[in-house]
Structures are given as C-alpha cells and as structure tokens.
mmCIF file of C-alpha atoms in Angstrom:
data_model
loop_
_atom_site.group_PDB
_atom_site.id
_atom_site.type_symbol
_atom_site.label_atom_id
_atom_site.label_comp_id
_atom_site.label_asym_id
_atom_site.label_seq_id
_atom_site.Cartn_x
_atom_site.Cartn_y
_atom_site.Cartn_z
ATOM 1 C CA LEU A 3 3.010 -101.776 -31.989
ATOM 2 C CA LEU A 4 6.549 -102.091 -30.739
ATOM 3 C CA PHE A 5 9.157 -99.351 -30.342
ATOM 4 C CA LEU A 6 6.706 -96.440 -30.377
ATOM 5 C CA ASN A 7 8.069 -93.085 -29.327
ATOM 6 C CA ASP A 8 6.830 -91.275 -26.210
ATOM 7 C CA PHE A 9 4.344 -89.136 -28.150
ATOM 8 C CA GLN A 10 2.789 -92.140 -29.846
ATOM 9 C CA CYS A 11 2.532 -93.972 -26.536
ATOM 10 C CA ALA A 12 0.804 -90.976 -24.993
ATOM 11 C CA MET A 13 -1.676 -90.874 -27.865
ATOM 12 C CA LEU A 14 -2.605 -94.507 -27.306
ATOM 13 C CA LEU A 15 -3.096 -93.936 -23.604
ATOM 14 C CA VAL A 16 -5.394 -90.985 -24.259
ATOM 15 C CA CYS A 17 -7.307 -92.906 -26.878
ATOM 16 C CA PHE A 18 -8.146 -95.821 -24.588
ATOM 17 C CA HIS A 19 -8.407 -93.999 -21.257
ATOM 18 C CA ASP A 20 -12.192 -93.612 -21.307
ATOM 19 C CA PHE A 21 -12.991 -96.666 -23.401
ATOM 20 C CA SER A 22 -16.586 -97.811 -23.091
ATOM 21 C CA PHE A 23 -17.869 -101.162 -24.191
ATOM 22 C CA VAL A 24 -21.109 -102.839 -25.088
ATOM 23 C CA LYS A 25 -22.358 -106.159 -23.801
ATOM 24 C CA SER A 26 -25.255 -108.154 -25.159
ATOM 25 C CA SER A 27 -26.773 -110.244 -22.397
ATOM 26 C CA THR A 28 -26.692 -113.293 -24.673
ATOM 27 C CA GLU A 29 -22.906 -113.245 -25.008
ATOM 28 C CA SER A 30 -19.962 -113.525 -22.674
ATOM 29 C CA LEU A 31 -18.720 -110.243 -21.269
ATOM 30 C CA GLN A 32 -15.148 -111.372 -21.900
ATOM 31 C CA HIS A 33 -15.732 -111.208 -25.649
ATOM 32 C CA HIS A 34 -16.450 -107.493 -25.483
ATOM 33 C CA TYR A 35 -14.279 -106.162 -22.731
ATOM 34 C CA VAL A 36 -10.943 -104.814 -23.878
ATOM 35 C CA ASN A 37 -8.310 -105.832 -21.360
ATOM 36 C CA PHE A 38 -5.219 -103.689 -21.827
ATOM 37 C CA ARG A 39 -1.928 -104.022 -20.026
ATOM 38 C CA LEU A 40 0.277 -101.063 -20.865
ATOM 39 C CA VAL A 41 3.951 -101.328 -19.999
ATOM 40 C CA LEU A 42 6.312 -98.500 -20.874
ATOM 41 C CA ASP A 43 9.895 -99.705 -20.665
ATOM 42 C CA SER A 44 12.651 -98.111 -22.756
ATOM 43 C CA GLY A 45 10.079 -96.824 -25.213
ATOM 44 C CA VAL A 46 8.433 -100.218 -25.724
ATOM 45 C CA LEU A 47 4.648 -100.476 -25.515
ATOM 46 C CA ILE A 48 3.139 -103.894 -24.916
ATOM 47 C CA MET A 49 -0.606 -104.199 -25.414
ATOM 48 C CA ARG A 50 -2.533 -107.374 -24.733
ATOM 49 C CA CYS A 51 -6.085 -107.564 -26.011
ATOM 50 C CA LYS A 52 -8.561 -110.407 -25.574
ATOM 51 C CA TRP A 53 -11.222 -111.319 -28.129
ATOM 52 C CA LEU A 54 -11.194 -108.057 -30.058
ATOM 53 C CA PRO A 55 -10.348 -107.948 -33.787
ATOM 54 C CA ILE A 56 -7.233 -105.952 -34.625
ATOM 55 C CA THR A 57 -9.308 -103.964 -37.141
ATOM 56 C CA THR A 58 -11.468 -102.688 -34.277
ATOM 57 C CA ILE A 59 -8.372 -101.687 -32.312
ATOM 58 C CA CYS A 60 -6.901 -99.809 -35.276
ATOM 59 C CA LEU A 61 -10.193 -98.058 -36.007
ATOM 60 C CA SER A 62 -10.625 -97.010 -32.384
ATOM 61 C CA PHE A 63 -7.032 -95.737 -32.352
ATOM 62 C CA ALA A 64 -7.590 -93.664 -35.494
ATOM 63 C CA ILE A 65 -10.818 -92.177 -34.197
ATOM 64 C CA GLY A 66 -9.223 -91.396 -30.846
ATOM 65 C CA LEU A 67 -6.316 -89.538 -32.446
ATOM 66 C CA SER A 68 -8.577 -87.427 -34.630
ATOM 67 C CA ALA A 69 -10.865 -86.401 -31.757
ATOM 68 C CA MET A 70 -8.397 -85.990 -28.899
ATOM 69 C CA ALA A 71 -8.974 -82.263 -28.435
ATOM 70 C CA VAL A 72 -12.729 -82.427 -29.010
ATOM 71 C CA GLU A 73 -15.327 -83.487 -26.465
ATOM 72 C CA ARG A 74 -16.817 -86.675 -27.849
ATOM 73 C CA LEU A 75 -20.125 -88.438 -27.374
ATOM 74 C CA GLY A 76 -19.729 -90.730 -24.384
ATOM 75 C CA ASP A 77 -17.071 -88.575 -22.707
ATOM 76 C CA ILE A 78 -17.517 -88.148 -18.956
ATOM 77 C CA THR A 79 -16.542 -84.955 -17.157
ATOM 78 C CA GLU A 80 -16.492 -84.727 -13.363
ATOM 79 C CA PHE A 81 -16.816 -81.484 -11.409
ATOM 80 C CA GLN A 82 -15.386 -81.343 -7.899
ATOM 81 C CA LEU A 83 -17.574 -79.655 -5.308
ATOM 82 C CA SER A 84 -15.616 -77.729 -2.682
ATOM 83 C CA TRP A 85 -18.341 -77.300 -0.110
ATOM 84 C CA PRO A 86 -17.677 -74.454 2.385
ATOM 85 C CA SER A 87 -17.754 -76.987 5.205
ATOM 86 C CA THR A 88 -15.493 -79.380 7.036
ATOM 87 C CA GLU A 89 -17.977 -82.159 6.319
ATOM 88 C CA ARG A 90 -17.308 -84.372 3.326
ATOM 89 C CA ASN A 91 -19.056 -87.024 1.217
ATOM 90 C CA GLY A 92 -22.571 -85.593 1.320
ATOM 91 C CA THR A 93 -23.443 -84.679 -2.274
ATOM 92 C CA HIS A 94 -26.914 -86.111 -2.842
ATOM 93 C CA GLU A 95 -29.751 -84.984 -5.076
ATOM 94 C CA LEU A 96 -29.563 -83.035 -8.306
ATOM 95 C CA ILE A 97 -32.063 -81.298 -10.545
ATOM 96 C CA SER A 98 -31.925 -79.282 -13.742
ATOM 97 C CA ASP A 99 -33.544 -75.847 -13.901
ATOM 98 C CA PRO A 100 -36.013 -76.181 -16.798
ATOM 99 C CA ALA A 101 -35.579 -72.491 -17.661
ATOM 100 C CA SER A 102 -31.827 -71.853 -17.442
ATOM 101 C CA GLY A 103 -30.520 -75.418 -17.675
ATOM 102 C CA VAL A 104 -28.208 -74.998 -14.669
ATOM 103 C CA ILE A 105 -27.786 -77.909 -12.276
ATOM 104 C CA TRP A 106 -28.613 -77.743 -8.571
ATOM 105 C CA THR A 107 -27.389 -80.256 -6.019
ATOM 106 C CA THR A 108 -27.651 -80.676 -2.256
ATOM 107 C CA GLY A 109 -24.909 -81.195 0.308
ATOM 108 C CA ILE A 110 -26.832 -82.943 3.034
ATOM 109 C CA LYS A 111 -23.945 -83.142 5.493
ATOM 110 C CA GLN A 112 -22.628 -79.701 4.635
ATOM 111 C CA ASP A 113 -25.936 -77.788 5.049
ATOM 112 C CA TYR A 114 -25.444 -76.157 1.659
ATOM 113 C CA ILE A 115 -26.917 -76.357 -1.787
ATOM 114 C CA ALA A 116 -24.894 -75.680 -4.930
ATOM 115 C CA ARG A 117 -25.664 -74.274 -8.346
ATOM 116 C CA VAL A 118 -23.507 -75.695 -11.117
ATOM 117 C CA LYS A 119 -23.505 -73.841 -14.407
ATOM 118 C CA LEU A 120 -22.969 -75.786 -17.600
ATOM 119 C CA ASP A 121 -19.414 -74.444 -17.886
ATOM 120 C CA GLY A 122 -18.586 -75.961 -14.496
ATOM 121 C CA LYS A 123 -18.698 -72.766 -12.402
ATOM 122 C CA ILE A 124 -20.140 -73.541 -8.975
ATOM 123 C CA ASP A 125 -21.904 -71.233 -6.491
ATOM 124 C CA TYR A 126 -22.756 -72.280 -2.932
ATOM 125 C CA PHE A 127 -25.735 -71.199 -0.819
ATOM 126 C CA PRO A 128 -26.003 -71.906 2.923
ATOM 127 C CA MET A 129 -29.019 -73.539 4.486
ATOM 128 C CA PRO A 130 -29.770 -73.375 8.234
ATOM 129 C CA LYS A 131 -27.117 -75.090 10.307
ATOM 130 C CA GLY A 132 -28.000 -78.702 11.075
ATOM 131 C CA SER A 133 -30.931 -78.708 8.632
ATOM 132 C CA ASN A 134 -29.625 -81.401 6.221
ATOM 133 C CA PRO A 135 -31.009 -80.251 2.842
ATOM 134 C CA HIS A 136 -31.939 -83.135 0.592
ATOM 135 C CA GLY A 137 -34.808 -83.259 -1.936
ATOM 136 C CA MET A 138 -35.408 -80.609 -4.616
ATOM 137 C CA ALA A 139 -38.202 -79.742 -7.034
ATOM 138 C CA PHE A 140 -39.255 -76.844 -9.264
ATOM 139 C CA ASP A 141 -42.846 -75.607 -9.210
ATOM 140 C CA LYS A 142 -44.740 -74.486 -12.327
ATOM 141 C CA GLN A 143 -43.517 -70.925 -11.729
ATOM 142 C CA GLY A 144 -39.909 -72.083 -11.951
ATOM 143 C CA ARG A 145 -39.190 -71.639 -8.234
ATOM 144 C CA LEU A 146 -36.913 -74.092 -6.439
ATOM 145 C CA TRP A 147 -38.093 -75.914 -3.306
ATOM 146 C CA VAL A 148 -35.857 -77.922 -0.970
ATOM 147 C CA SER A 149 -36.623 -80.365 1.847
ATOM 148 C CA LEU A 150 -34.703 -79.938 5.106
ATOM 149 C CA GLU A 151 -34.583 -83.375 6.679
ATOM 150 C CA ALA A 152 -33.245 -82.627 10.140
ATOM 151 C CA SER A 153 -35.465 -79.626 10.839
ATOM 152 C CA GLY A 154 -38.680 -80.946 9.303
ATOM 153 C CA PHE A 155 -39.233 -78.081 6.871
ATOM 154 C CA VAL A 156 -39.807 -77.654 3.147
ATOM 155 C CA VAL A 157 -38.504 -74.295 1.941
ATOM 156 C CA ARG A 158 -38.676 -72.165 -1.185
ATOM 157 C CA LEU A 159 -35.586 -70.337 -2.384
ATOM 158 C CA ASP A 160 -35.388 -66.981 -4.113
ATOM 159 C CA ASP A 161 -33.264 -66.143 -7.147
ATOM 160 C CA LYS A 162 -30.230 -65.607 -4.923
ATOM 161 C CA GLY A 163 -30.465 -68.974 -3.201
ATOM 162 C CA ALA A 164 -31.831 -67.590 0.077
ATOM 163 C CA ILE A 165 -34.878 -69.002 1.848
ATOM 164 C CA ALA A 166 -37.947 -66.956 0.849
ATOM 165 C CA GLU A 167 -40.618 -69.191 2.355
ATOM 166 C CA GLN A 168 -40.644 -72.104 4.765
ATOM 167 C CA ILE A 169 -43.305 -74.644 5.620
ATOM 168 C CA ASP A 170 -43.240 -76.663 8.820
ATOM 169 C CA VAL A 171 -44.112 -80.288 8.015
ATOM 170 C CA ASN A 172 -43.522 -81.761 11.475
ATOM 171 C CA ILE A 173 -46.276 -84.044 12.760
ATOM 172 C CA ARG A 174 -48.050 -82.927 15.924
ATOM 173 C CA SER A 175 -50.079 -85.417 17.891
ATOM 174 C CA SER A 176 -53.220 -84.688 19.873
ATOM 175 C CA SER A 177 -51.095 -84.858 23.020
ATOM 176 C CA GLY A 178 -48.881 -82.068 21.749
ATOM 177 C CA GLN A 179 -45.899 -84.242 20.859
ATOM 178 C CA THR A 180 -43.902 -83.164 17.799
ATOM 179 C CA VAL A 181 -42.431 -85.780 15.483
ATOM 180 C CA ASN A 182 -40.158 -84.946 12.573
ATOM 181 C CA PRO A 183 -41.114 -87.152 9.604
ATOM 182 C CA VAL A 184 -37.694 -86.396 8.033
ATOM 183 C CA PRO A 185 -38.885 -85.111 4.635
ATOM 184 C CA HIS A 186 -36.622 -86.819 2.115
ATOM 185 C CA ALA A 187 -37.621 -86.666 -1.550
ATOM 186 C CA ILE A 188 -40.119 -84.073 -2.783
ATOM 187 C CA ALA A 189 -42.047 -83.727 -6.041
ATOM 188 C CA PHE A 190 -44.878 -81.668 -7.468
ATOM 189 C CA GLY A 191 -48.217 -83.083 -8.454
ATOM 190 C CA GLY A 192 -49.739 -82.650 -11.867
ATOM 191 C CA ASP A 193 -51.030 -79.167 -11.046
ATOM 192 C CA GLY A 194 -47.490 -77.910 -10.463
ATOM 193 C CA LYS A 195 -48.626 -76.422 -7.142
ATOM 194 C CA THR A 196 -49.152 -79.316 -4.726
ATOM 195 C CA ILE A 197 -45.954 -80.539 -3.062
ATOM 196 C CA TRP A 198 -45.656 -84.194 -2.120
ATOM 197 C CA PHE A 199 -42.900 -85.576 0.095
ATOM 198 C CA VAL A 200 -41.973 -88.832 1.775
ATOM 199 C CA GLY A 201 -41.586 -89.024 5.544
ATOM 200 C CA LYS A 202 -38.578 -91.292 5.805
ATOM 201 C CA ALA A 203 -38.759 -91.667 9.575
ATOM 202 C CA THR A 204 -42.533 -92.091 9.929
ATOM 203 C CA SER A 205 -43.472 -94.217 6.892
ATOM 204 C CA THR A 206 -45.759 -91.466 5.677
ATOM 205 C CA VAL A 207 -46.401 -89.425 2.558
ATOM 206 C CA GLY A 208 -46.996 -85.727 3.057
ATOM 207 C CA ARG A 209 -48.997 -83.299 0.955
ATOM 208 C CA ILE A 210 -48.696 -79.503 0.979
ATOM 209 C CA ASP A 211 -51.515 -77.816 -0.933
ATOM 210 C CA GLU A 212 -51.271 -74.419 -2.627
ATOM 211 C CA ASN A 213 -52.498 -72.786 0.602
ATOM 212 C CA THR A 214 -49.579 -74.435 2.473
ATOM 213 C CA VAL A 215 -51.906 -76.729 4.407
ATOM 214 C CA VAL A 216 -49.988 -79.901 5.333
ATOM 215 C CA LYS A 217 -51.530 -83.362 5.609
ATOM 216 C CA HIS A 218 -49.818 -86.684 6.292
ATOM 217 C CA PHE A 219 -50.929 -90.088 4.975
ATOM 218 C CA PRO A 220 -49.579 -93.281 6.567
ATOM 219 C CA LEU A 221 -48.244 -96.060 4.376
ATOM 220 C CA LYS A 222 -49.594 -99.536 5.008
ATOM 221 C CA THR A 223 -46.145 -100.977 5.682
ATOM 222 C CA LYS A 224 -44.552 -99.852 8.941
ATOM 223 C CA ASN A 225 -40.858 -98.924 9.012
ATOM 224 C CA ALA A 226 -40.925 -98.959 5.216
ATOM 225 C CA LEU A 227 -38.304 -96.188 4.817
ATOM 226 C CA PRO A 228 -39.852 -94.425 1.803
ATOM 227 C CA ILE A 229 -37.108 -92.513 -0.013
ATOM 228 C CA TYR A 230 -38.324 -91.395 -3.440
ATOM 229 C CA ILE A 231 -41.484 -90.004 -5.015
ATOM 230 C CA ALA A 232 -42.420 -88.941 -8.542
ATOM 231 C CA LEU A 233 -45.473 -87.957 -10.554
ATOM 232 C CA GLY A 234 -46.860 -90.788 -12.640
ATOM 233 C CA PRO A 235 -48.595 -90.656 -16.025
ATOM 234 C CA ASP A 236 -51.895 -91.520 -14.328
ATOM 235 C CA GLY A 237 -51.749 -88.345 -12.210
ATOM 236 C CA SER A 238 -50.911 -90.271 -9.025
ATOM 237 C CA MET A 239 -47.666 -90.032 -7.076
ATOM 238 C CA TRP A 240 -45.467 -93.133 -7.064
ATOM 239 C CA GLY A 241 -42.656 -93.924 -4.667
ATOM 240 C CA THR A 242 -40.174 -96.489 -3.387
ATOM 241 C CA GLN A 243 -39.867 -98.158 0.012
ATOM 242 C CA LEU A 244 -36.225 -99.023 0.642
ATOM 243 C CA ILE A 245 -36.903 -101.405 3.544
ATOM 244 C CA GLY A 246 -40.561 -102.194 2.906
ATOM 245 C CA ASN A 247 -39.598 -103.584 -0.526
ATOM 246 C CA ASN A 248 -42.732 -102.139 -2.090
ATOM 247 C CA ILE A 249 -43.672 -99.595 -4.689
ATOM 248 C CA PHE A 250 -46.411 -97.337 -3.397
ATOM 249 C CA ARG A 251 -48.989 -95.223 -5.179
ATOM 250 C CA ILE A 252 -50.914 -92.393 -3.607
ATOM 251 C CA ARG A 253 -53.791 -90.712 -5.372
ATOM 252 C CA ALA A 254 -54.680 -87.032 -5.015
ATOM 253 C CA THR A 255 -57.341 -88.047 -2.477
ATOM 254 C CA GLY A 256 -54.709 -89.655 -0.235
ATOM 255 C CA GLU A 257 -55.675 -93.244 -1.080
ATOM 256 C CA VAL A 258 -52.562 -95.425 -0.719
ATOM 257 C CA SER A 259 -51.812 -98.684 -2.541
ATOM 258 C CA GLU A 260 -48.691 -100.838 -2.184
ATOM 259 C CA PHE A 261 -47.256 -103.328 -4.653
ATOM 260 C CA PRO A 262 -44.712 -105.933 -3.436
ATOM 261 C CA ILE A 263 -41.509 -106.260 -5.451
ATOM 262 C CA PRO A 264 -40.906 -109.880 -6.547
ATOM 263 C CA THR A 265 -37.202 -109.818 -5.603
ATOM 264 C CA ALA A 266 -36.804 -109.994 -1.828
ATOM 265 C CA ASN A 267 -34.793 -107.242 -0.116
ATOM 266 C CA SER A 268 -34.237 -105.522 -3.457
ATOM 267 C CA ARG A 269 -33.855 -102.030 -1.891
ATOM 268 C CA PRO A 270 -35.660 -99.966 -4.541
ATOM 269 C CA ILE A 271 -34.073 -96.549 -5.037
ATOM 270 C CA ALA A 272 -35.413 -94.097 -7.635
ATOM 271 C CA ILE A 273 -38.621 -94.255 -9.670
ATOM 272 C CA VAL A 274 -39.418 -92.352 -12.861
ATOM 273 C CA PRO A 275 -42.181 -92.326 -15.480
ATOM 274 C CA GLY A 276 -41.570 -94.424 -18.583
ATOM 275 C CA PRO A 277 -41.555 -92.946 -22.080
ATOM 276 C CA ASP A 278 -44.633 -94.956 -23.056
ATOM 277 C CA GLY A 279 -46.841 -92.748 -20.884
ATOM 278 C CA THR A 280 -48.397 -95.714 -19.100
ATOM 279 C CA SER A 281 -45.784 -97.062 -16.670
ATOM 280 C CA MET A 282 -43.171 -96.253 -14.039
ATOM 281 C CA TRP A 283 -39.645 -97.668 -13.889
ATOM 282 C CA PHE A 284 -37.460 -98.100 -10.821
ATOM 283 C CA SER A 285 -33.979 -99.263 -9.860
ATOM 284 C CA GLN A 286 -33.056 -101.882 -7.280
ATOM 285 C CA GLU A 287 -29.852 -101.268 -5.384
ATOM 286 C CA ALA A 288 -29.409 -104.743 -3.907
ATOM 287 C CA GLY A 289 -31.546 -106.585 -6.463
ATOM 288 C CA ARG A 290 -29.249 -105.219 -9.193
ATOM 289 C CA LYS A 291 -32.255 -104.922 -11.503
ATOM 290 C CA VAL A 292 -34.372 -102.301 -13.191
ATOM 291 C CA ALA A 293 -38.092 -102.879 -13.234
ATOM 292 C CA ARG A 294 -41.293 -101.663 -14.848
ATOM 293 C CA ILE A 295 -44.587 -101.291 -13.006
ATOM 294 C CA THR A 296 -47.875 -100.746 -14.798
ATOM 295 C CA SER A 297 -50.714 -98.572 -13.551
ATOM 296 C CA SER A 298 -52.402 -101.747 -12.302
ATOM 297 C CA GLY A 299 -49.345 -102.728 -10.256
ATOM 298 C CA GLU A 300 -47.876 -105.490 -12.438
ATOM 299 C CA ILE A 301 -44.062 -105.565 -12.075
ATOM 300 C CA ASN A 302 -41.565 -106.878 -14.640
ATOM 301 C CA GLU A 303 -37.906 -107.067 -13.560
ATOM 302 C CA TYR A 304 -34.751 -107.042 -15.702
ATOM 303 C CA PRO A 305 -31.393 -108.110 -14.193
ATOM 304 C CA ILE A 306 -28.543 -105.854 -15.303
ATOM 305 C CA PRO A 307 -25.367 -107.733 -16.316
ATOM 306 C CA LEU A 308 -22.844 -106.963 -13.591
ATOM 307 C CA LEU A 309 -19.225 -105.912 -13.944
ATOM 308 C CA GLY A 310 -18.384 -106.994 -10.423
ATOM 309 C CA GLU A 311 -19.736 -109.600 -8.048
ATOM 310 C CA LYS A 312 -20.737 -106.996 -5.459
ATOM 311 C CA SER A 313 -21.862 -104.218 -7.809
ATOM 312 C CA LEU A 314 -24.838 -102.129 -6.709
ATOM 313 C CA LEU A 315 -27.225 -99.934 -8.701
ATOM 314 C CA ALA A 316 -28.203 -96.381 -7.817
ATOM 315 C CA GLY A 317 -30.432 -93.929 -9.693
ATOM 316 C CA ILE A 318 -32.420 -94.345 -12.886
ATOM 317 C CA ALA A 319 -33.456 -92.019 -15.720
ATOM 318 C CA PHE A 320 -34.603 -92.033 -19.329
ATOM 319 C CA ASP A 321 -33.059 -89.909 -22.036
ATOM 320 C CA ARG A 322 -35.151 -88.282 -24.730
ATOM 321 C CA GLU A 323 -34.454 -91.136 -27.133
ATOM 322 C CA GLY A 324 -36.108 -93.546 -24.704
ATOM 323 C CA ASN A 325 -32.889 -95.248 -23.565
ATOM 324 C CA LEU A 326 -32.772 -96.207 -19.904
ATOM 325 C CA TRP A 327 -29.798 -95.175 -17.751
ATOM 326 C CA THR A 328 -28.667 -96.374 -14.356
ATOM 327 C CA GLN A 329 -25.500 -96.257 -12.259
ATOM 328 C CA MET A 330 -23.354 -99.208 -11.217
ATOM 329 C CA TYR A 331 -20.748 -98.872 -8.494
ATOM 330 C CA ALA A 332 -18.643 -100.975 -6.184
ATOM 331 C CA PRO A 333 -19.645 -100.666 -2.527
ATOM 332 C CA PRO A 334 -16.955 -99.746 -0.009
ATOM 333 C CA PRO A 335 -14.356 -100.783 0.955
ATOM 334 C CA ASN A 336 -13.769 -101.981 -2.659
ATOM 335 C CA LYS A 337 -10.354 -103.441 -1.852
ATOM 336 C CA ILE A 338 -9.970 -104.907 -5.333
ATOM 337 C CA GLY A 339 -10.253 -101.504 -7.016
ATOM 338 C CA GLN A 340 -13.367 -102.246 -9.064
ATOM 339 C CA THR A 341 -14.341 -99.414 -11.420
ATOM 340 C CA ASP A 342 -17.713 -97.642 -11.455
ATOM 341 C CA HIS A 343 -19.890 -97.122 -14.511
ATOM 342 C CA LEU A 344 -22.882 -95.405 -16.011
ATOM 343 C CA VAL A 345 -25.053 -97.962 -17.759
ATOM 344 C CA LYS A 346 -27.246 -97.329 -20.802
ATOM 345 C CA ILE A 347 -29.878 -99.906 -21.725
ATOM 346 C CA ASP A 348 -31.243 -99.605 -25.234
ATOM 347 C CA LYS A 349 -34.786 -98.264 -25.600
ATOM 348 C CA ARG A 350 -35.945 -101.657 -26.834
ATOM 349 C CA ILE A 351 -36.119 -102.711 -23.200
ATOM 350 C CA ALA A 352 -39.587 -101.157 -23.191
ATOM 351 C CA ALA A 353 -40.827 -104.108 -25.253
ATOM 352 C CA ALA A 354 -38.661 -106.789 -23.622
ATOM 353 C CA VAL A 355 -40.118 -109.875 -22.010
ATOM 354 C CA ALA A 356 -39.820 -109.862 -18.209
ATOM 355 C CA GLY A 357 -36.383 -111.002 -17.089
ATOM 356 C CA ASP A 358 -35.018 -111.263 -20.617
ATOM 357 C CA LEU A 359 -32.621 -108.729 -22.130
ATOM 358 C CA SER A 360 -31.659 -110.975 -25.049
ATOM 359 C CA GLY A 361 -30.726 -108.809 -27.994
ATOM 360 C CA ILE A 362 -30.921 -105.613 -25.928
ATOM 361 C CA SER A 363 -27.610 -103.756 -25.947
ATOM 362 C CA VAL A 364 -26.235 -102.630 -22.604
ATOM 363 C CA THR A 365 -23.451 -100.040 -22.778
ATOM 364 C CA TYR A 366 -21.073 -99.291 -19.897
ATOM 365 C CA TYR A 367 -19.246 -95.985 -19.482
ATOM 366 C CA ARG A 368 -16.484 -95.998 -16.883
ATOM 367 C CA THR A 369 -16.307 -92.986 -14.589
ATOM 368 C CA PRO A 370 -12.894 -91.320 -14.188
ATOM 369 C CA SER A 371 -13.106 -91.758 -10.400
ATOM 370 C CA ARG A 372 -13.507 -94.944 -8.393
ATOM 371 C CA ASN A 373 -15.292 -95.518 -5.075
ATOM 372 C CA THR A 374 -17.929 -92.979 -6.105
ATOM 373 C CA ILE A 375 -21.029 -94.307 -4.327
ATOM 374 C CA MET A 376 -23.185 -92.872 -7.085
ATOM 375 C CA HIS A 377 -26.569 -91.542 -6.073
ATOM 376 C CA ARG A 378 -28.715 -89.854 -8.736
ATOM 377 C CA ILE A 379 -28.816 -89.475 -12.511
ATOM 378 C CA ILE A 380 -30.975 -87.184 -14.665
ATOM 379 C CA GLN A 381 -31.136 -85.838 -18.185
ATOM 380 C CA ALA A 382 -30.585 -82.102 -17.888
ATOM 381 C CA ALA A 383 -31.893 -79.316 -20.069
ATOM 382 C CA ASP A 384 -28.682 -79.408 -22.147
ATOM 383 C CA GLY A 385 -29.608 -82.903 -23.320
ATOM 384 C CA ASN A 386 -26.777 -84.659 -21.480
ATOM 385 C CA MET A 387 -26.956 -87.043 -18.527
ATOM 386 C CA TRP A 388 -25.770 -85.609 -15.203
ATOM 387 C CA PHE A 389 -25.136 -87.579 -12.025
ATOM 388 C CA THR A 390 -23.931 -87.271 -8.440
ATOM 389 C CA GLU A 391 -21.095 -89.059 -6.658
ATOM 390 C CA LEU A 392 -21.762 -89.008 -2.938
ATOM 391 C CA ASN A 393 -18.316 -90.282 -2.010
ATOM 392 C CA GLY A 394 -15.831 -87.636 -3.063
ATOM 393 C CA ASP A 395 -18.427 -84.878 -3.525
ATOM 394 C CA ARG A 396 -18.530 -84.702 -7.304
ATOM 395 C CA ILE A 397 -21.149 -84.313 -9.970
ATOM 396 C CA GLY A 398 -20.545 -85.636 -13.444
ATOM 397 C CA LYS A 399 -21.778 -85.254 -16.985
ATOM 398 C CA ILE A 400 -21.718 -87.731 -19.837
ATOM 399 C CA LEU A 401 -22.001 -86.183 -23.261
ATOM 400 C CA ILE A 402 -24.887 -87.737 -25.218
ATOM 401 C CA ASN A 403 -26.209 -84.630 -26.992
ATOM 402 C CA ASP A 404 -24.365 -84.000 -30.257
ATOM 403 C CA GLY A 405 -25.604 -80.434 -30.582
ATOM 404 C CA ARG A 406 -28.863 -81.154 -32.342
ATOM 405 C CA LYS A 407 -31.929 -79.246 -31.205
ATOM 406 C CA ILE A 408 -33.412 -80.806 -28.101
ATOM 407 C CA THR A 409 -37.190 -81.030 -27.910
ATOM 408 C CA LYS A 410 -39.144 -82.162 -24.910
#
C-alpha cells in the first residue's frame, strides 16, 4: 500500500471513514476494532491495522470503492437544525408521523418544534415563548400533541404546526395554590384517545381523558423524577424514574406499582415495548445496561460492552427485525476526544440469560460528530433508525432499510 497517488489515498479515506465494527462480548474488543493511522507524506500512505486479516481489509476496500456514490446500509447522515433562536443545544424528542413518515422534533430551549422531511428539508414552528416544548405523541386520528414543560400545558397542533387546542395540566390545591407538574414525556393509551404524561417536578403521572378532564396520580417514590412513559402490551402505561431508580406501571384505573432496578443509581432513560408482546425494555444511562421487565415486574439486565470508560447510554428502540438499538456517547467535557456510536444488539438478546450476552453480536456505528449528547432513537416510517443529538442540535439517520417493503 505504499506510493499510492492522491486519488487512491482519497478513496481509502472515504472507504474507512464511517467504518463500523462488531464485537462479541466473549472476545476482546481489540481483536475487532480496526485502528488506522493514516499519514500522507509525499504521496506515501502508511496504514497500521491490529488483529484484522489482510483479506478483510482488501474486501472492505473493494466494497467501499464500488459503493462510494451510493448510500449504503449502515451509513449515518446528520441533519443540522438551525433553530430560529439564539438558544442552542436543546434538540430533544423526536417522533415519526405514521401517515406521512416525516420526523418531528422539539427544541426545548428554543421554544420551537421542527418538521424534518425525509429529504432533509426542515420547517420550524414557534411555540409560546418560555413554554419549553418537550414530549410528543400522535393520537389515533393522526394529530400531533406536544407537552409544554414550563407552562404546564399539553397542546394539539393543526396541520400548519399552530396550536389548535390546549389543555391546562397544572395542579391546583384546595387552598388555591397552583403547581406546575412540568409535563415531560407524553403517550397515548391503548384507546388512542387518553393522554398520559409524567409530572417531572411532582413525581406524578397525569391522565387526560377524551373529554379533556385531567387527573393526577402520585407515584409512591417521592422526588423520583419520572421522565418517560409508554404503552405496554398489557394495556398499562410503563415509565422510568431517573432518580427514583424504579420502573413504574400505572393501570387505566390509576393503580400504581413500582419495581426497583437491581443496579443502584442506574438512571433509567427510555422504555419501550418488546417485540415478544409480553415485556418492556429500558435503557440505563449510568448503569450502562439495557434491561427487560416482565408484566410481573421481573427485571433482567444486560451490560453493554463499552467503547470508553465513561460512556453513557441514552435512548432505546427496536427495529422491525427485532434488533435492539441504543446510543452510546461520551459525556462532556470529553477531553480525550472519544467518539459516539449507535449500538445494535442482535435480536437474540430476547432469549439471552440475564447478564450474559455471550454469542450475541453487538454492532457499533460511529456518528460523524463527536460530543453529541445523544437523546432519543426511534425507527421511523421509512424503516430507518432516526436519533437526536442534543449537543449541536442535530438529528441523524442510519440507513438500515434496503428498500424492501416495510410492514408493521
């Protein structure tokens, strides 16, 4: 590989720029990670590779050259959000419109929401000043609802992104005092009409029925900081307590149950239903694990092999093949320049023994940007995985749909 011309050097750089790698938890990461040192000096390219057969390098090079101009499976594209605001680093939630497939995201600091079309075109819609839009959910009629944390409202938007309806969810005591629960995440119940939300500031779960009647249910753990809620396969709503270190379940009647997470101070983030139709799965930011909880409350945890000593996990989502995805990023200030990754865990994790990922492939996809502070990940209507980067105000897409018909 010596004395390559400039064009050939450029081809190699393109080929390996977005290299992803697979790690089996039973083997050393060093045996799979390709460590390249590229030095261009007078047309000389020096490449140093550890523990990777030269046949694999040559094959990867050939494939990369043949597909340079074509978007390939595993490619990550980032879209920069230019919020019409002086505030920065506030891109939070995202959701895919089940009808049109477009992506919506919230700028909590910017008091805007954004609609991102699949070609990358972005439209911005203002929310009330100082309202801090955060959670989003579509009802069964295909209408988008948004929670406004700072003002204590849940609002419905029209087709043009303007507020068409607003519901006051502030708590009013018998003495007349008003307390903002800070509605964070929102989700619809199984009927597609009842809105559920978590009161981040009051350790409560709120319910808005189809007649817009609001009721609040206290969690058993005080100062629990509930941050996420989702419909479970049993018809109940399930959620995470960031500080309480519990998973909670609330039935349609308002009955609340809490299930302690075995790992202390794990900081559970997102929770989603599993593909088996009987369980929920959640991510642990500080625990650096993903975990499964059954309808009876039994929790099995699975440590994710880390790429950095201080790596944290963010959101969690399943694709339609049953593979589990999460996000791994380096917390600030990240002085060593650690890279951030999307992580895919093979669908066989569903049958794995608690704490054991032996034989389960874990694939890492490096994001183009560093210091992302990733937040959420979903599979959108186009079949690809989309995610948010809070730091830098970007959303990203990793191509996993090869064009075949997607069925739900």
